[in-house]
């Protein structure tokens, strides 16, 4: 069997009725949306009773027209899903770029830190060498 949440309705479609058309009809059709808005007025819970749903009339065009509408509805949903996925991928791309830039900046800071620490160490070494004897200082200058 099926487990259906309390705020969902299970509809069985008879022969000659496209289930995707019925889904479109209840979810998108302007006349039904107006009727549903009127029925929901004054209620804090945005839901309809099963009785109200049973009383709603359904316009059923021919099966070919139902299939065309259902196809457009399905393609619209697929397009929306693809657009959401595209947005997610663009956000991931931007996030990856930010991580790369931060890591590059971190490496640059590390390199500069090591460079400047080595300069400071070399300054102290040169000072130490020159304080011992001046001839080592000149040797160091020529050696570089």
PDB file of C-alpha atoms in Angstrom:
ATOM      1  CA  UNK A   1       0.000   0.000   0.000  1.00  0.00           C
ATOM      2  CA  UNK A   2       0.865   3.669  -0.021  1.00  0.00           C
ATOM      3  CA  UNK A   3       1.606   5.906   2.923  1.00  0.00           C
ATOM      4  CA  UNK A   4       0.155   9.311   2.094  1.00  0.00           C
ATOM      5  CA  UNK A   5       0.707  12.311   4.384  1.00  0.00           C
ATOM      6  CA  UNK A   6      -2.386  14.023   5.721  1.00  0.00           C
ATOM      7  CA  UNK A   7      -1.891  17.097   3.508  1.00  0.00           C
ATOM      8  CA  UNK A   8      -1.739  15.076   0.256  1.00  0.00           C
ATOM      9  CA  UNK A   9      -4.537  13.637  -1.850  1.00  0.00           C
ATOM     10  CA  UNK A  10      -4.327  10.451  -3.867  1.00  0.00           C
ATOM     11  CA  UNK A  11      -6.373  10.613  -7.065  1.00  0.00           C
ATOM     12  CA  UNK A  12      -7.019   7.678  -9.345  1.00  0.00           C
ATOM     13  CA  UNK A  13      -7.454   8.641 -12.968  1.00  0.00           C
ATOM     14  CA  UNK A  14      -9.866   6.751 -15.155  1.00  0.00           C
ATOM     15  CA  UNK A  15      -9.135   5.711 -18.698  1.00  0.00           C
ATOM     16  CA  UNK A  16      -8.837   8.706 -20.989  1.00  0.00           C
ATOM     17  CA  UNK A  17      -7.516  10.976 -18.226  1.00  0.00           C
ATOM     18  CA  UNK A  18      -3.802  11.796 -18.138  1.00  0.00           C
ATOM     19  CA  UNK A  19      -2.527  11.950 -14.499  1.00  0.00           C
ATOM     20  CA  UNK A  20       0.046  14.636 -15.364  1.00  0.00           C
ATOM     21  CA  UNK A  21      -2.741  16.770 -16.845  1.00  0.00           C
ATOM     22  CA  UNK A  22      -4.709  16.471 -13.585  1.00  0.00           C
ATOM     23  CA  UNK A  23      -1.565  17.472 -11.653  1.00  0.00           C
ATOM     24  CA  UNK A  24      -1.129  20.495 -13.920  1.00  0.00           C
ATOM     25  CA  UNK A  25      -4.816  21.340 -13.612  1.00  0.00           C
ATOM     26  CA  UNK A  26      -4.773  21.432  -9.810  1.00  0.00           C
ATOM     27  CA  UNK A  27      -1.339  23.039  -9.506  1.00  0.00           C
ATOM     28  CA  UNK A  28      -1.276  25.563 -12.359  1.00  0.00           C
ATOM     29  CA  UNK A  29      -4.623  26.188 -14.075  1.00  0.00           C
ATOM     30  CA  UNK A  30      -5.645  29.844 -13.446  1.00  0.00           C
ATOM     31  CA  UNK A  31      -9.366  29.090 -12.878  1.00  0.00           C
ATOM     32  CA  UNK A  32      -8.604  26.400 -10.311  1.00  0.00           C
ATOM     33  CA  UNK A  33      -6.036  28.645  -8.593  1.00  0.00           C
ATOM     34  CA  UNK A  34      -8.696  31.357  -8.221  1.00  0.00           C
ATOM     35  CA  UNK A  35     -11.227  28.850  -6.877  1.00  0.00           C
ATOM     36  CA  UNK A  36      -8.673  27.427  -4.453  1.00  0.00           C
ATOM     37  CA  UNK A  37      -7.771  30.925  -3.253  1.00  0.00           C
ATOM     38  CA  UNK A  38     -11.459  31.651  -2.572  1.00  0.00           C
ATOM     39  CA  UNK A  39     -11.884  28.353  -0.712  1.00  0.00           C
ATOM     40  CA  UNK A  40      -8.786  28.984   1.426  1.00  0.00           C
ATOM     41  CA  UNK A  41      -9.848  32.511   2.447  1.00  0.00           C
ATOM     42  CA  UNK A  42     -10.277  33.005   6.164  1.00  0.00           C
ATOM     43  CA  UNK A  43      -8.297  29.887   6.998  1.00  0.00           C
ATOM     44  CA  UNK A  44      -4.908  30.036   8.665  1.00  0.00           C
ATOM     45  CA  UNK A  45      -4.117  26.570   7.289  1.00  0.00           C
ATOM     46  CA  UNK A  46      -3.498  26.651   3.535  1.00  0.00           C
ATOM     47  CA  UNK A  47      -5.282  23.370   2.773  1.00  0.00           C
ATOM     48  CA  UNK A  48      -8.591  22.153   1.408  1.00  0.00           C
ATOM     49  CA  UNK A  49     -10.794  19.400   2.726  1.00  0.00           C
ATOM     50  CA  UNK A  50     -11.367  16.299   0.630  1.00  0.00           C
ATOM     51  CA  UNK A  51     -14.998  17.360   0.234  1.00  0.00           C
ATOM     52  CA  UNK A  52     -13.970  20.727  -1.291  1.00  0.00           C
ATOM     53  CA  UNK A  53     -11.596  18.976  -3.694  1.00  0.00           C
ATOM     54  CA  UNK A  54     -14.374  16.574  -4.786  1.00  0.00           C
ATOM     55  CA  UNK A  55     -16.641  19.534  -5.537  1.00  0.00           C
ATOM     56  CA  UNK A  56     -14.129  21.217  -7.870  1.00  0.00           C
ATOM     57  CA  UNK A  57     -15.059  20.726 -11.520  1.00  0.00           C
ATOM     58  CA  UNK A  58     -12.333  19.484 -13.867  1.00  0.00           C
ATOM     59  CA  UNK A  59     -12.312  20.522 -17.522  1.00  0.00           C
ATOM     60  CA  UNK A  60     -11.163  17.527 -19.528  1.00  0.00           C
ATOM     61  CA  UNK A  61     -10.125  18.243 -23.118  1.00  0.00           C
ATOM     62  CA  UNK A  62      -9.290  15.399 -25.480  1.00  0.00           C
ATOM     63  CA  UNK A  63      -6.508  12.971 -24.588  1.00  0.00           C
ATOM     64  CA  UNK A  64      -4.165  14.478 -27.202  1.00  0.00           C
ATOM     65  CA  UNK A  65      -4.585  17.947 -25.698  1.00  0.00           C
ATOM     66  CA  UNK A  66      -4.138  16.543 -22.191  1.00  0.00           C
ATOM     67  CA  UNK A  67      -0.882  14.874 -23.295  1.00  0.00           C
ATOM     68  CA  UNK A  68       0.410  18.114 -24.849  1.00  0.00           C
ATOM     69  CA  UNK A  69      -0.366  20.105 -21.699  1.00  0.00           C
ATOM     70  CA  UNK A  70       1.185  17.369 -19.546  1.00  0.00           C
ATOM     71  CA  UNK A  71       4.336  17.397 -21.701  1.00  0.00           C
ATOM     72  CA  UNK A  72       4.692  21.182 -21.405  1.00  0.00           C
ATOM     73  CA  UNK A  73       4.097  20.904 -17.633  1.00  0.00           C
ATOM     74  CA  UNK A  74       6.729  18.156 -17.265  1.00  0.00           C
ATOM     75  CA  UNK A  75       9.247  20.079 -19.412  1.00  0.00           C
ATOM     76  CA  UNK A  76       8.615  23.206 -17.349  1.00  0.00           C
ATOM     77  CA  UNK A  77       9.420  21.275 -14.173  1.00  0.00           C
ATOM     78  CA  UNK A  78      12.544  19.807 -15.755  1.00  0.00           C
ATOM     79  CA  UNK A  79      13.625  23.288 -16.855  1.00  0.00           C
ATOM     80  CA  UNK A  80      13.095  24.607 -13.330  1.00  0.00           C
ATOM     81  CA  UNK A  81      15.118  21.717 -11.846  1.00  0.00           C
ATOM     82  CA  UNK A  82      17.919  22.325 -14.360  1.00  0.00           C
ATOM     83  CA  UNK A  83      17.935  26.046 -13.573  1.00  0.00           C
ATOM     84  CA  UNK A  84      18.183  25.284  -9.833  1.00  0.00           C
ATOM     85  CA  UNK A  85      21.012  22.811 -10.528  1.00  0.00           C
ATOM     86  CA  UNK A  86      22.769  25.428 -12.684  1.00  0.00           C
ATOM     87  CA  UNK A  87      22.504  27.955  -9.839  1.00  0.00           C
ATOM     88  CA  UNK A  88      23.893  25.376  -7.389  1.00  0.00           C
ATOM     89  CA  UNK A  89      26.820  24.587  -9.721  1.00  0.00           C
ATOM     90  CA  UNK A  90      27.586  28.278 -10.221  1.00  0.00           C
ATOM     91  CA  UNK A  91      27.590  28.766  -6.450  1.00  0.00           C
ATOM     92  CA  UNK A  92      29.915  25.763  -6.071  1.00  0.00           C
ATOM     93  CA  UNK A  93      32.206  27.162  -8.785  1.00  0.00           C
ATOM     94  CA  UNK A  94      32.324  30.513  -6.995  1.00  0.00           C
ATOM     95  CA  UNK A  95      32.949  28.788  -3.666  1.00  0.00           C
ATOM     96  CA  UNK A  96      35.782  26.734  -5.185  1.00  0.00           C
ATOM     97  CA  UNK A  97      37.327  29.901  -6.616  1.00  0.00           C
ATOM     98  CA  UNK A  98      37.126  31.581  -3.214  1.00  0.00           C
ATOM     99  CA  UNK A  99      38.793  28.576  -1.545  1.00  0.00           C
ATOM    100  CA  UNK A 100      41.522  28.565  -4.197  1.00  0.00           C
ATOM    101  CA  UNK A 101      42.167  32.296  -3.752  1.00  0.00           C
ATOM    102  CA  UNK A 102      42.230  32.025   0.031  1.00  0.00           C
ATOM    103  CA  UNK A 103      44.620  29.065  -0.126  1.00  0.00           C
ATOM    104  CA  UNK A 104      46.828  30.928  -2.629  1.00  0.00           C
ATOM    105  CA  UNK A 105      46.840  33.959  -0.356  1.00  0.00           C
ATOM    106  CA  UNK A 106      47.714  31.705   2.595  1.00  0.00           C
ATOM    107  CA  UNK A 107      50.638  30.202   0.657  1.00  0.00           C
ATOM    108  CA  UNK A 108      51.806  33.664  -0.351  1.00  0.00           C
ATOM    109  CA  UNK A 109      51.725  34.799   3.270  1.00  0.00           C
ATOM    110  CA  UNK A 110      53.650  31.676   4.293  1.00  0.00           C
ATOM    111  CA  UNK A 111      56.249  32.302   1.608  1.00  0.00           C
ATOM    112  CA  UNK A 112      56.669  35.951   2.614  1.00  0.00           C
ATOM    113  CA  UNK A 113      56.840  34.955   6.269  1.00  0.00           C
ATOM    114  CA  UNK A 114      59.586  32.430   5.550  1.00  0.00           C
ATOM    115  CA  UNK A 115      61.367  34.924   3.307  1.00  0.00           C
ATOM    116  CA  UNK A 116      61.313  37.700   5.892  1.00  0.00           C
ATOM    117  CA  UNK A 117      62.223  35.361   8.734  1.00  0.00           C
ATOM    118  CA  UNK A 118      65.180  34.165   6.692  1.00  0.00           C
ATOM    119  CA  UNK A 119      66.169  37.802   6.009  1.00  0.00           C
ATOM    120  CA  UNK A 120      66.020  38.566   9.715  1.00  0.00           C
ATOM    121  CA  UNK A 121      68.102  35.461  10.470  1.00  0.00           C
ATOM    122  CA  UNK A 122      70.624  36.417   7.796  1.00  0.00           C
ATOM    123  CA  UNK A 123      70.825  39.927   9.258  1.00  0.00           C
ATOM    124  CA  UNK A 124      71.627  38.489  12.675  1.00  0.00           C
ATOM    125  CA  UNK A 125      74.152  36.080  11.190  1.00  0.00           C
ATOM    126  CA  UNK A 126      75.833  38.908   9.276  1.00  0.00           C
ATOM    127  CA  UNK A 127      75.865  41.025  12.412  1.00  0.00           C
ATOM    128  CA  UNK A 128      77.357  38.144  14.384  1.00  0.00           C
ATOM    129  CA  UNK A 129      80.010  37.488  11.722  1.00  0.00           C
ATOM    130  CA  UNK A 130      80.935  41.146  11.415  1.00  0.00           C
ATOM    131  CA  UNK A 131      81.149  41.546  15.151  1.00  0.00           C
ATOM    132  CA  UNK A 132      83.733  38.733  15.302  1.00  0.00           C
ATOM    133  CA  UNK A 133      85.975  39.854  12.514  1.00  0.00           C
ATOM    134  CA  UNK A 134      85.557  42.239   9.604  1.00  0.00           C
ATOM    135  CA  UNK A 135      87.321  40.022   7.105  1.00  0.00           C
ATOM    136  CA  UNK A 136      84.462  37.492   7.226  1.00  0.00           C
ATOM    137  CA  UNK A 137      81.989  40.205   6.320  1.00  0.00           C
ATOM    138  CA  UNK A 138      83.840  41.070   3.116  1.00  0.00           C
ATOM    139  CA  UNK A 139      84.107  37.392   2.253  1.00  0.00           C
ATOM    140  CA  UNK A 140      80.339  37.069   2.681  1.00  0.00           C
ATOM    141  CA  UNK A 141      79.668  40.049   0.412  1.00  0.00           C
ATOM    142  CA  UNK A 142      81.897  38.709  -2.355  1.00  0.00           C
ATOM    143  CA  UNK A 143      80.481  35.227  -1.975  1.00  0.00           C
ATOM    144  CA  UNK A 144      76.895  36.402  -2.686  1.00  0.00           C
TER     145      UNK A 144
END
